[in-house]
mmCIF file of C-alpha atoms in Angstrom:
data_model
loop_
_atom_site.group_PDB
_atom_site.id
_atom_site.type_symbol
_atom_site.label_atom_id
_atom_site.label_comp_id
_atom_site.label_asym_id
_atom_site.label_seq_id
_atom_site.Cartn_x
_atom_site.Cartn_y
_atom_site.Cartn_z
ATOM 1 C CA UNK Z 68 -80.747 -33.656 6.293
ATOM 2 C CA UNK Z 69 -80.740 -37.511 5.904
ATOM 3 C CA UNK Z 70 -80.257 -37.519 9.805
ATOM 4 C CA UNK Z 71 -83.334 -34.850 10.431
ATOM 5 C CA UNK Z 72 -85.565 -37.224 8.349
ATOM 6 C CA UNK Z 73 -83.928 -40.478 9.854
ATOM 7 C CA UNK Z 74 -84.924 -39.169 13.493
ATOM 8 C CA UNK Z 75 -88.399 -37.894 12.317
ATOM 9 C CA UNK Z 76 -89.401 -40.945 11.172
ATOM 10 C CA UNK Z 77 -87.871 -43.163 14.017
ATOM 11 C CA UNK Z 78 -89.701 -40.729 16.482
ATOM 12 C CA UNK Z 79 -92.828 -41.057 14.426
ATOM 13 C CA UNK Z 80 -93.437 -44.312 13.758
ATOM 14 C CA UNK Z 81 -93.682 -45.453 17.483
ATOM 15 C CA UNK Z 82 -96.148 -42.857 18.287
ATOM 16 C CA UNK Z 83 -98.147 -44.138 15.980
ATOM 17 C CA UNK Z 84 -98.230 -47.778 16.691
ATOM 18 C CA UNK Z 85 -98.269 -46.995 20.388
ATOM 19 C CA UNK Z 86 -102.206 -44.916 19.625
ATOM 20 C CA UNK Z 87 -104.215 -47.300 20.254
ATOM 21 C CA UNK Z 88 -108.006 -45.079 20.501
ATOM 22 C CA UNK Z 89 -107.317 -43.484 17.225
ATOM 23 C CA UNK Z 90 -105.715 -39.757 16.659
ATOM 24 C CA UNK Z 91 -106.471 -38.003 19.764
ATOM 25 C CA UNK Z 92 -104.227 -40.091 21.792
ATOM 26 C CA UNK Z 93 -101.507 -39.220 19.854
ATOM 27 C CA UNK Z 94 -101.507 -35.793 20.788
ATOM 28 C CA UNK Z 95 -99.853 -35.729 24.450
ATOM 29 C CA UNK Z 96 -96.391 -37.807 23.249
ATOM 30 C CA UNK Z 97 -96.466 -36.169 19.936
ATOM 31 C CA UNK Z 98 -96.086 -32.647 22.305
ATOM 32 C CA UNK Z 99 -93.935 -34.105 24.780
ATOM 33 C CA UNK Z 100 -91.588 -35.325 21.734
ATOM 34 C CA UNK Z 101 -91.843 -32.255 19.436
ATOM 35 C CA UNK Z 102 -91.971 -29.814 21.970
ATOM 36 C CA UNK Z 103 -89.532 -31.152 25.366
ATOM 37 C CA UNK Z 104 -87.589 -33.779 23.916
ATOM 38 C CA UNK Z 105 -86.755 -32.820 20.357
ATOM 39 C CA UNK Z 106 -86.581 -29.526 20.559
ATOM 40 C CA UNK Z 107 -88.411 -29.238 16.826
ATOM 41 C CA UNK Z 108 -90.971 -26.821 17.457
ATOM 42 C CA UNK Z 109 -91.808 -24.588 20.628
ATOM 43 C CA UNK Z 110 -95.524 -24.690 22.761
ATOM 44 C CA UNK Z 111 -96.608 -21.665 21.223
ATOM 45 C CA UNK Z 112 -95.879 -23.441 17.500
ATOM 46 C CA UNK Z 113 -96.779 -26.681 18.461
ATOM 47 C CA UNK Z 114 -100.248 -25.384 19.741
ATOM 48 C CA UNK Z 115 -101.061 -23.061 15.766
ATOM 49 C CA UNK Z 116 -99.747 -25.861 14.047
ATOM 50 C CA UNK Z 117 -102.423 -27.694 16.156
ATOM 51 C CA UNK Z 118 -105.010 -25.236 15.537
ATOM 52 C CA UNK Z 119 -104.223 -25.750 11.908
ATOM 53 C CA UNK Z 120 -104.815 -29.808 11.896
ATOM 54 C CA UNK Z 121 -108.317 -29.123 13.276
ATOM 55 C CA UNK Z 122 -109.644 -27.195 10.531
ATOM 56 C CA UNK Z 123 -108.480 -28.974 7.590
ATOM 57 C CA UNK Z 124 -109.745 -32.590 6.461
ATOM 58 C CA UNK Z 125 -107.818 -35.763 7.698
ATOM 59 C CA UNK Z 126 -107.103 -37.387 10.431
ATOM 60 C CA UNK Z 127 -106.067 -35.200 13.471
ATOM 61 C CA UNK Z 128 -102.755 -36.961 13.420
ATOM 62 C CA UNK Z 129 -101.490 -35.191 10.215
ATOM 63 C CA UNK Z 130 -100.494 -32.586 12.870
ATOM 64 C CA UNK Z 131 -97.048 -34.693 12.748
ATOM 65 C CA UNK Z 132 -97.217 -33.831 8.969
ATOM 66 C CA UNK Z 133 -96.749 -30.538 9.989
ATOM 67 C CA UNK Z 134 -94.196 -30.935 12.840
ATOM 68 C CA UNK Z 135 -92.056 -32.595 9.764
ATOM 69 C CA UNK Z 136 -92.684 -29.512 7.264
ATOM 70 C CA UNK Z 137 -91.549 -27.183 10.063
ATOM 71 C CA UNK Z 138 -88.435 -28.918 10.524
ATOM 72 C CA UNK Z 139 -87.518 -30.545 7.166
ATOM 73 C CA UNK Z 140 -89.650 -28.150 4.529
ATOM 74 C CA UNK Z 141 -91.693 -30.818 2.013
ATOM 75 C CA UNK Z 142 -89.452 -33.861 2.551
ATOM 76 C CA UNK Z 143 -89.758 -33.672 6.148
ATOM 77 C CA UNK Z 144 -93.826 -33.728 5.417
ATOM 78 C CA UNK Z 145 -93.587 -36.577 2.972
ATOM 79 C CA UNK Z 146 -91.153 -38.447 5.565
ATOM 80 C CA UNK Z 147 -93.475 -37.753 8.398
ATOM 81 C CA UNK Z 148 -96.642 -38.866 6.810
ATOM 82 C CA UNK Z 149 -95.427 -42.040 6.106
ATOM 83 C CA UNK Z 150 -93.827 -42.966 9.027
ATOM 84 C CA UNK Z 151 -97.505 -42.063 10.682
ATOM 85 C CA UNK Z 152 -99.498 -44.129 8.281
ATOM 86 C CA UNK Z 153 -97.347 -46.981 6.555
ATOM 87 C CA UNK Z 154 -96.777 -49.247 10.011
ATOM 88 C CA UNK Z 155 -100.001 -48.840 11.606
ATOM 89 C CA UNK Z 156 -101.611 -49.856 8.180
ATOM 90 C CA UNK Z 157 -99.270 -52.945 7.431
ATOM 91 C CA UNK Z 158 -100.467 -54.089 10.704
ATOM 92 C CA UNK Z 159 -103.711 -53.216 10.081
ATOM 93 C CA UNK Z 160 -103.537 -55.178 6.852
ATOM 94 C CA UNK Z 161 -101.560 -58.018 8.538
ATOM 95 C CA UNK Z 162 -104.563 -58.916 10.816
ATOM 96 C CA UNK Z 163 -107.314 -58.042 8.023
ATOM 97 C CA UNK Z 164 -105.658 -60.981 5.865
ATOM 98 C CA UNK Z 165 -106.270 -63.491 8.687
ATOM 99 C CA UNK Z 166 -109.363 -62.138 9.366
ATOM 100 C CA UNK Z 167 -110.437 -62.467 5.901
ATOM 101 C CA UNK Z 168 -108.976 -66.340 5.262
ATOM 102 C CA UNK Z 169 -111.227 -67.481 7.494
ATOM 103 C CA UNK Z 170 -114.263 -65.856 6.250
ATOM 104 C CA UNK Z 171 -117.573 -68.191 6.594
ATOM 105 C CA UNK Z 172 -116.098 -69.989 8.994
ATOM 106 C CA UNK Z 173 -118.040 -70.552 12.622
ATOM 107 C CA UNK Z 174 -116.125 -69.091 14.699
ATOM 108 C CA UNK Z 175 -115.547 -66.244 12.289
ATOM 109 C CA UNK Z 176 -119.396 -65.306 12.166
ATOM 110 C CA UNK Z 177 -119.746 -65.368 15.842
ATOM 111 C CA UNK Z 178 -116.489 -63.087 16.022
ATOM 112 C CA UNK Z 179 -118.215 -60.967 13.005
ATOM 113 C CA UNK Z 180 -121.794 -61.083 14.490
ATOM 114 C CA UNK Z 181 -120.400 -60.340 18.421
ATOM 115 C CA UNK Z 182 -117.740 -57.014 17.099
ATOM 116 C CA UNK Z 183 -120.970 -55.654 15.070
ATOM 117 C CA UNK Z 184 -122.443 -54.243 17.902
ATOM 118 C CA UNK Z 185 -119.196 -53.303 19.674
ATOM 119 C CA UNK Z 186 -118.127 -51.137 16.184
ATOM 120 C CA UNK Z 187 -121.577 -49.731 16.470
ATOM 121 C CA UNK Z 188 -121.345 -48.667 20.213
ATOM 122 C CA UNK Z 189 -117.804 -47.102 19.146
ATOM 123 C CA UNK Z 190 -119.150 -45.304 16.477
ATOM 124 C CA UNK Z 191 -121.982 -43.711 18.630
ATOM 125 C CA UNK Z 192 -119.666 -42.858 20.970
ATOM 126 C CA UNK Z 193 -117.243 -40.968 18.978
ATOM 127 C CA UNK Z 194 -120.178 -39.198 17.761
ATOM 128 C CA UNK Z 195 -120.782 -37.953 21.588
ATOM 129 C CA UNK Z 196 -116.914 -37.166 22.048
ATOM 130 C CA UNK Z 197 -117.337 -34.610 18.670
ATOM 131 C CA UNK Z 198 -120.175 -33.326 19.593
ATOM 132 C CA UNK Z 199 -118.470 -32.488 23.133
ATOM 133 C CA UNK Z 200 -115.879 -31.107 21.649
ATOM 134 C CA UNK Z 201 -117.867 -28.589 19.546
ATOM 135 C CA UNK Z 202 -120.268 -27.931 21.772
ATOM 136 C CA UNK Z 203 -118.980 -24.451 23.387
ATOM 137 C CA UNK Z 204 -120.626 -22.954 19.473
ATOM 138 C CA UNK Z 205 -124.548 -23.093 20.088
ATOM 139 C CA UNK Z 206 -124.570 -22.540 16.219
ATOM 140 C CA UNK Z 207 -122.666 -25.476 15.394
ATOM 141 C CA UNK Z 208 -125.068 -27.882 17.798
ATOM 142 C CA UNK Z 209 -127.914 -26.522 15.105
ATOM 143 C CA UNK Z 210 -126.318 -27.432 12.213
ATOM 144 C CA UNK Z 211 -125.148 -31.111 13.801
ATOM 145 C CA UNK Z 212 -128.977 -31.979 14.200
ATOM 146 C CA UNK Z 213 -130.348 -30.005 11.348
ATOM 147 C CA UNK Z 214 -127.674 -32.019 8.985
ATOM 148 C CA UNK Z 215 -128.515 -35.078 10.797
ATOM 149 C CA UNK Z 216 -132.332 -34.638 10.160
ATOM 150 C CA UNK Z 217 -132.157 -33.239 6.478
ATOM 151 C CA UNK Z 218 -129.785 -37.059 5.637
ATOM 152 C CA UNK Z 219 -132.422 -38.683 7.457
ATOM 153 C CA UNK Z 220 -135.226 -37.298 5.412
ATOM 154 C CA UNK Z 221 -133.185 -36.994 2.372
ATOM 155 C CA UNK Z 222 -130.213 -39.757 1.603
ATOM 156 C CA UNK Z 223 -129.041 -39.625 -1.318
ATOM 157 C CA UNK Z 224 -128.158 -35.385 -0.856
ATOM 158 C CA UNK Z 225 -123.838 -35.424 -1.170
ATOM 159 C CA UNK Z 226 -121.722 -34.844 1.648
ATOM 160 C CA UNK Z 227 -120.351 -31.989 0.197
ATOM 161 C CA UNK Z 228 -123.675 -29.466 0.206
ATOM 162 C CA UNK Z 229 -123.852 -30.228 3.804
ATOM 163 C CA UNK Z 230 -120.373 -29.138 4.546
ATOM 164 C CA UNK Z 231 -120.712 -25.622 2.939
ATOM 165 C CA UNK Z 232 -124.497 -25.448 4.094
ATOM 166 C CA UNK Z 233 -122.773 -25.739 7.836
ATOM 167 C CA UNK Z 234 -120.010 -23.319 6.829
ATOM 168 C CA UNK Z 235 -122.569 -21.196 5.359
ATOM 169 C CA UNK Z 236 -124.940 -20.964 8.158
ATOM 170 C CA UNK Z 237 -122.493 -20.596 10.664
ATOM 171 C CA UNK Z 238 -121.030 -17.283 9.129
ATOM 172 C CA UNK Z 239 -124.444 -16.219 8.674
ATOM 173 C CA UNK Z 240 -124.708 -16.744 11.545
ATOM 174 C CA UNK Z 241 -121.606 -15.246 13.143
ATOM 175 C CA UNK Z 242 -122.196 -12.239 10.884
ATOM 176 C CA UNK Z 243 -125.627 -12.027 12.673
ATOM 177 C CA UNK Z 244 -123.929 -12.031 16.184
ATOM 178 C CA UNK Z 245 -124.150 -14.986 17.078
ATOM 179 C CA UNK V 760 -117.001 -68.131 0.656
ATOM 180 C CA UNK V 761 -119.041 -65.621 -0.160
ATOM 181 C CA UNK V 762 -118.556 -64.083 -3.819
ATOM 182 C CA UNK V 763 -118.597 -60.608 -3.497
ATOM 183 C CA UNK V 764 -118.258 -58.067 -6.803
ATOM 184 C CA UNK V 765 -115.428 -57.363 -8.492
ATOM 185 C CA UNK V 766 -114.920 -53.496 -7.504
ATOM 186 C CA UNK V 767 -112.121 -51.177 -9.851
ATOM 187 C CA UNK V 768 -109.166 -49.941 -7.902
ATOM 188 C CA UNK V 769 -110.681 -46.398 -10.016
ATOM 189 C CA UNK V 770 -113.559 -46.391 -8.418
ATOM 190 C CA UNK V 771 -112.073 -47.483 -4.823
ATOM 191 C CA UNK V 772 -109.734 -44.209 -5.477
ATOM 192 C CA UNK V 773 -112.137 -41.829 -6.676
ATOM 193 C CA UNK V 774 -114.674 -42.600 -3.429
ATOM 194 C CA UNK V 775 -111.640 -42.681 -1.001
ATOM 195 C CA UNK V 776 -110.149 -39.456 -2.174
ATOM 196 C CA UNK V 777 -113.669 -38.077 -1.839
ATOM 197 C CA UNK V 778 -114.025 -38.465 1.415
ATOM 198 C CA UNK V 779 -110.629 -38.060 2.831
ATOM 199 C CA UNK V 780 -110.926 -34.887 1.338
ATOM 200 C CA UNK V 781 -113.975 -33.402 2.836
ATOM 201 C CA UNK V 782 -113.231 -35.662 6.056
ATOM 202 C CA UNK V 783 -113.526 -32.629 8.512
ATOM 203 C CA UNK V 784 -113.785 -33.007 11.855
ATOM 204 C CA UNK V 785 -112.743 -36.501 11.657
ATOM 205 C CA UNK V 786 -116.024 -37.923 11.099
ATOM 206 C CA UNK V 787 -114.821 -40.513 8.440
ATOM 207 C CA UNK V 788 -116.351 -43.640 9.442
ATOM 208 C CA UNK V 789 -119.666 -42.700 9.155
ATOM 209 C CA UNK V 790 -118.995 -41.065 5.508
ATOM 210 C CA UNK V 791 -117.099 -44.425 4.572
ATOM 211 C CA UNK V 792 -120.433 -46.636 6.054
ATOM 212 C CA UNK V 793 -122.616 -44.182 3.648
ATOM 213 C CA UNK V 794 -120.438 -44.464 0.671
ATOM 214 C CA UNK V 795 -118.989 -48.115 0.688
ATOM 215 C CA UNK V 796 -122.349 -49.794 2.191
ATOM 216 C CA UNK V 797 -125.553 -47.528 1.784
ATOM 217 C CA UNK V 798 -124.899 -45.845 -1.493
ATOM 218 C CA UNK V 799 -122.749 -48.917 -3.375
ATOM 219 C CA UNK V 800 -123.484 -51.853 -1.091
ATOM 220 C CA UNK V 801 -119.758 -52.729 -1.316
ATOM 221 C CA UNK V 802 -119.517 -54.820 1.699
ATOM 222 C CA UNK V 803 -122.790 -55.889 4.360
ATOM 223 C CA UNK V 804 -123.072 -53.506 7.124
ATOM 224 C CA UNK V 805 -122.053 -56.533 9.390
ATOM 225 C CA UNK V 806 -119.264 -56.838 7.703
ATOM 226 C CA UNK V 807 -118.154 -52.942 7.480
ATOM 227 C CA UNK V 808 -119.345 -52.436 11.302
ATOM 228 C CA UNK V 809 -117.280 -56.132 12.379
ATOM 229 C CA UNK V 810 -114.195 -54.324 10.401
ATOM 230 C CA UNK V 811 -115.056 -50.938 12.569
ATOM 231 C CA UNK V 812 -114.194 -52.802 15.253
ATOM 232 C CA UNK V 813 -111.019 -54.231 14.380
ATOM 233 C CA UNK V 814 -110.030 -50.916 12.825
ATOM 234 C CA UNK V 815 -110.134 -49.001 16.497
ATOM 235 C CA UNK V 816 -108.839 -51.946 18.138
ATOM 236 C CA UNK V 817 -105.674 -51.454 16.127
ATOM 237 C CA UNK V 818 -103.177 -48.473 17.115
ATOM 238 C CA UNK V 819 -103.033 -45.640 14.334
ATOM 239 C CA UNK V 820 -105.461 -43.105 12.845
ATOM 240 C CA UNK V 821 -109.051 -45.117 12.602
ATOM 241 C CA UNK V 822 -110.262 -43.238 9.456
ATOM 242 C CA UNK V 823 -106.857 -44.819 7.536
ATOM 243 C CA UNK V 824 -107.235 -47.840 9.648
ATOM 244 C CA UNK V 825 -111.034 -48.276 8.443
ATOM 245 C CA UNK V 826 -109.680 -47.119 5.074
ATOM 246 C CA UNK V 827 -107.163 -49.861 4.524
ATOM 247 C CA UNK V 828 -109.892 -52.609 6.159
ATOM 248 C CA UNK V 829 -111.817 -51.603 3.544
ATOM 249 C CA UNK V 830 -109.805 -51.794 0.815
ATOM 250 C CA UNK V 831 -108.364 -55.046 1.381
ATOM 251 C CA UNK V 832 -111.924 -56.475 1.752
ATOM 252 C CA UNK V 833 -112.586 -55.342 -1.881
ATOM 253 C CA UNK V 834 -109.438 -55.222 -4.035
ATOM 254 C CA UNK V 835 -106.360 -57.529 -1.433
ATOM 255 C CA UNK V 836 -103.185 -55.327 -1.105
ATOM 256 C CA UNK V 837 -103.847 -53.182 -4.245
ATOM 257 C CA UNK V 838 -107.467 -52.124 -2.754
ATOM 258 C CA UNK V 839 -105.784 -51.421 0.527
ATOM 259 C CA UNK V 840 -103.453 -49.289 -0.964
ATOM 260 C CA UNK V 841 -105.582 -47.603 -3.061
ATOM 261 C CA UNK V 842 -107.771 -46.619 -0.572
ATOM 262 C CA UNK V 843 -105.097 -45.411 1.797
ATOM 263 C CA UNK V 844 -103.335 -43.329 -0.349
ATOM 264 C CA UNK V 845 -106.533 -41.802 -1.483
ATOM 265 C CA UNK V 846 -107.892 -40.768 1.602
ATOM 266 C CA UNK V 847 -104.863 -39.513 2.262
ATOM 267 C CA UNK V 848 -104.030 -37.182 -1.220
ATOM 268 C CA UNK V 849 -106.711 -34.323 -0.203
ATOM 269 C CA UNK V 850 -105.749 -33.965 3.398
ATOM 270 C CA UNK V 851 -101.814 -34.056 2.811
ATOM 271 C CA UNK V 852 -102.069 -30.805 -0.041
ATOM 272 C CA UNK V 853 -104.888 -29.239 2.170
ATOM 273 C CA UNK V 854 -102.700 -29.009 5.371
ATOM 274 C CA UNK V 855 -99.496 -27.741 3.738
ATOM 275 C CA UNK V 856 -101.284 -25.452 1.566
ATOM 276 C CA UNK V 857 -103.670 -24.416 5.329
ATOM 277 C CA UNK V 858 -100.537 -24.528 7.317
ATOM 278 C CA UNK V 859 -98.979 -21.405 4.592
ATOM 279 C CA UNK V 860 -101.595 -19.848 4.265
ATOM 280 C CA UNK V 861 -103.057 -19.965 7.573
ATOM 281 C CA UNK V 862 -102.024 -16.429 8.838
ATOM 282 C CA UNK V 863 -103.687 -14.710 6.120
ATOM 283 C CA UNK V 864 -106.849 -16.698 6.491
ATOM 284 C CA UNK V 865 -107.565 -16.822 9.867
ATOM 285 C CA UNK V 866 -107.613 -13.458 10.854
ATOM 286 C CA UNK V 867 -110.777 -12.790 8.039
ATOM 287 C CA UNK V 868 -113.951 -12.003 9.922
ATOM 288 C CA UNK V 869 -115.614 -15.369 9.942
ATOM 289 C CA UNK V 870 -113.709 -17.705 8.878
ATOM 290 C CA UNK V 871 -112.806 -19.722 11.826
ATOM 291 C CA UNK V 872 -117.036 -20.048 12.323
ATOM 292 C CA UNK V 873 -117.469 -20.954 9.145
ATOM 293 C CA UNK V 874 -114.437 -24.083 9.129
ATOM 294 C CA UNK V 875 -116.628 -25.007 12.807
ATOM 295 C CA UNK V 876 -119.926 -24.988 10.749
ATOM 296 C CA UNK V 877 -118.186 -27.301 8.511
ATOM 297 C CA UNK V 878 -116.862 -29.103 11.012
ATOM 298 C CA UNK V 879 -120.487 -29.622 12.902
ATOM 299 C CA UNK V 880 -122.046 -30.516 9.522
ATOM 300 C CA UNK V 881 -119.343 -33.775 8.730
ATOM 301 C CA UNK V 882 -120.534 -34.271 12.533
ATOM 302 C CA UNK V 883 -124.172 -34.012 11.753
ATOM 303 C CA UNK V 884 -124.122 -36.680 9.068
ATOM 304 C CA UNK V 885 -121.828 -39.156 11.338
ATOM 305 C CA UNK V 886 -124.786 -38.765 13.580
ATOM 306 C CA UNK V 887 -127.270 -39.549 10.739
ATOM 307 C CA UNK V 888 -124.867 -42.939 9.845
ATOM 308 C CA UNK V 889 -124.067 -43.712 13.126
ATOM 309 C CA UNK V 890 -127.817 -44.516 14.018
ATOM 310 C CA UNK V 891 -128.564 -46.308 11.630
ATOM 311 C CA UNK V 892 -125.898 -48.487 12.441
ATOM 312 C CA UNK V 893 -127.234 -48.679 15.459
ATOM 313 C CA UNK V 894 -130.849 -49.573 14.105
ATOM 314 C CA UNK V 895 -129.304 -51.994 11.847
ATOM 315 C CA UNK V 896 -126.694 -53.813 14.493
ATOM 316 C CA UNK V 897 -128.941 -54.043 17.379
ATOM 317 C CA UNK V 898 -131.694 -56.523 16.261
ATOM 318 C CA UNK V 899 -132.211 -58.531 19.125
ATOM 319 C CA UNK V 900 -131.932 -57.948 22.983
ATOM 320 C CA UNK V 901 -128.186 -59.057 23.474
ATOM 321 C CA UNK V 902 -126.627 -57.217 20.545
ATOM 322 C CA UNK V 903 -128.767 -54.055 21.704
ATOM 323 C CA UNK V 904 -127.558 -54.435 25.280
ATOM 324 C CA UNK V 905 -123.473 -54.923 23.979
ATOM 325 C CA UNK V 906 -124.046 -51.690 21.904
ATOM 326 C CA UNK V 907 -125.418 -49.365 24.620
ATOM 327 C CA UNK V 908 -122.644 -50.852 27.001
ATOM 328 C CA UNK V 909 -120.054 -50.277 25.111
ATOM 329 C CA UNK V 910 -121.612 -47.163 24.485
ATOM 330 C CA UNK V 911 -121.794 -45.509 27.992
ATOM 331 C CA UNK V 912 -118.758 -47.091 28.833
ATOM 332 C CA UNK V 913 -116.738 -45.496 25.833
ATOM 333 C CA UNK V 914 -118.826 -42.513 25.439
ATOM 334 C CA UNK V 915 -119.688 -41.309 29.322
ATOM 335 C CA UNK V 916 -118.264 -42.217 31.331
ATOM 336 C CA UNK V 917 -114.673 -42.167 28.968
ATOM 337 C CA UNK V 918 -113.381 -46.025 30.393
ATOM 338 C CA UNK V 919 -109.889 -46.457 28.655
ATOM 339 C CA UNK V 920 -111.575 -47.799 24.908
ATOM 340 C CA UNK V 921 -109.262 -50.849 24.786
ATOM 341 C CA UNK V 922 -109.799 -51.746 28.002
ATOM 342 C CA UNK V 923 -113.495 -51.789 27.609
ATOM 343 C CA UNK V 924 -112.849 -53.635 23.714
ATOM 344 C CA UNK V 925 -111.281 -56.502 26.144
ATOM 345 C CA UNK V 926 -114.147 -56.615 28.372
ATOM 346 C CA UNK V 927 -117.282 -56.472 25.975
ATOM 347 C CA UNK V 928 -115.903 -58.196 23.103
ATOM 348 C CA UNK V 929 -115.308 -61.566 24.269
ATOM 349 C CA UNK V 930 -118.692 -61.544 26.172
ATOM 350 C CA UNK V 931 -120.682 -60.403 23.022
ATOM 351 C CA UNK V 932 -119.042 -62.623 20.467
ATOM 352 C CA UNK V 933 -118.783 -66.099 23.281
ATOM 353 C CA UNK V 934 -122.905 -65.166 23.273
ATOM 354 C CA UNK V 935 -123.363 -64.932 19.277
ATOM 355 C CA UNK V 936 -121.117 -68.567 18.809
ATOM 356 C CA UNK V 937 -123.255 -69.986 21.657
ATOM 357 C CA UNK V 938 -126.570 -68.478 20.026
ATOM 358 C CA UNK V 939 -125.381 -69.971 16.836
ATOM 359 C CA UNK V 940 -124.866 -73.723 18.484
ATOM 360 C CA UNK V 941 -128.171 -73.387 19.873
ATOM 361 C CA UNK V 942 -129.771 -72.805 16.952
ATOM 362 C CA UNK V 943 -128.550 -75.574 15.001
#
């Protein structure tokens, strides 16, 4: 058991500090390792298990949670998560506590002012890539700009009335034949 | 140094675990930009959007990466920690509990639409935050010109993101240090 958690981890851990774009390019070696190499779980599981990840909250990269539950029950999950999550974050904290020391320095607001508009161009387009993504559902194109419009019209409305408002409408309007 | 509040790990937990929770669709950063600057005014959006940056730089999952930048900027290694695990509580129970029950659920009339609706609507309001980063990043000509090239580099035409981070980033910030020596 020690040695099915030992390997999960070790297997892991390198995927995740080897993502750099975020979850989605964790997908193809977390396959290749789960599926060819490994041996843990077959296409056809790999790909429900996958199917699963997308419809629950988190980052997609939980799908390795998962992969670890499959094999190793709720240690294997516990093992997995951490080895996805602890490294990338220590480095992640590692560079944030530079960063930070040299707060109000010169160089720092030029770095500061100059990434601003680099994190915003990001963020847009990730935006584009989800949209993409869902964009085979006409329905759910309607609820991305009607959501966008109602928050623009209406801030202070929680996140959480949106989410079942989309659910909502879009088994309305499924249930409508759409 | 700037003195920014004191914020309670309590409150850093109860706003992460909100959002990792309903974080469908992986549309986090815009619901951490709403939370953390619009709604508590945590952190600058500078500051938040500058820490965007660095977050997708870095390899790993951006939403814990942008979780942990956060937290570290408010509360040092107990903020960051705090945050991370979180953002992470909701998520970890909902897929175990999904991945169970999944079977069962999945083959009611429906529900698959409805987890897309809910998927498009955590993309609707990324939208919503995502512009108004824009609005609020792009004063001025050169910062507006960095944002819609790293934009339709990322975005469109789908150029490798780091390699496009190593391109754009040194450009923008060597013009913001020599904007600031000129206007000394």
């Amino acid at each position: 058991m020690i040695e099915v958690l030992l390997r999960l981890a070790l297997v892991l851990a390198p995927i995740s500090l080897a993502a750099f774009g975020g979850a989605a390019s964790m997908y193809a070696p977390l396959q290749h390792q789960a599926v060819d190499v490994q041996h843990w779980v077959t296409l056809r599981e790999f790909l429900d298990l996958f199917a699963v990840s997308r419809v629950t909250p988190g980052p997609g990269s939980l799908l390795g949670t998962l992969i670890g539950w499959k094999i190793a029950g709720f240690a294997g999950a516990v093992v997995a998560t951490l080895a996805l999550y602890v490294p990338s974050s220590t480095l992640v904290f590692a560079v944030g506590t530079v960063w930070n020391r040299h707060r109000g320095k010169k160089w720092h607001t030029a770095l500061e002012a100059g990434l601003a508009p680099v994190g915003a161009g990001l963020l847009l387009a990730g935006v584009l890539t989800l949209v993409r993504a869902l964009s085979e559902h006409t329905s759910s194109i309607v609820v991305i700009l009607a959501v966008a419009a109602i928050m623009a019209w209406r801030a202070k409305i929680h996140p959480f009335i949106f989410l079942l408002g989309g659910g909502v409408v879009c088994y309305i309007l499924y249930l409508a034949g759409y | 140094m700037e003195q920014t509040p004191r914020v309670p790990l309590k409150s850093i937990y109860r706003v992460f675990f909100e959002i990792g929770l309903f974080s469908f669709g992986g549309a986090v950063s815009g619901w951490i930009q709403r939370e953390v600057v619009e709604v508590r005014k945590w952190m600058s959006h500078e500051d938040f959007l500058s820490g965007i940056a660095l977050a997708q730089i870095m390899p790993g999952a951006n939403a814990t990466n942008s979780a942990v930048y956060v937290g570290q900027r408010l509360r040092g290694i107990a903020g960051a920690a705090t945050a991370l695990t979180a953002m992470m509580t909701g998520p970890f129970v909902a897929i175990l509990v999904a991945a169970m029950t999944y079977q069962t659920f999945m083959k009611l009339p429906g529900f698959p639409q409805a987890m897309i609706g809910t998927a498009a609507a955590a993309v609707g309001m990324l939208l919503r935050t995502s512009v108004t980063s824009a609005r609020v990043s792009a004063r001025g000509l050169v910062p507006a010109l960095v944002m819609a090239v790293t934009f339709v580099a990322v975005g469109i035409f789908r150029f490798p993101l780091l390699a496009v981070i190593c391109v754009v980033a040194p450009v923008s910030v060597g013009l913001a240090f020599w904007a600031s020596e000129r206007r000394r």
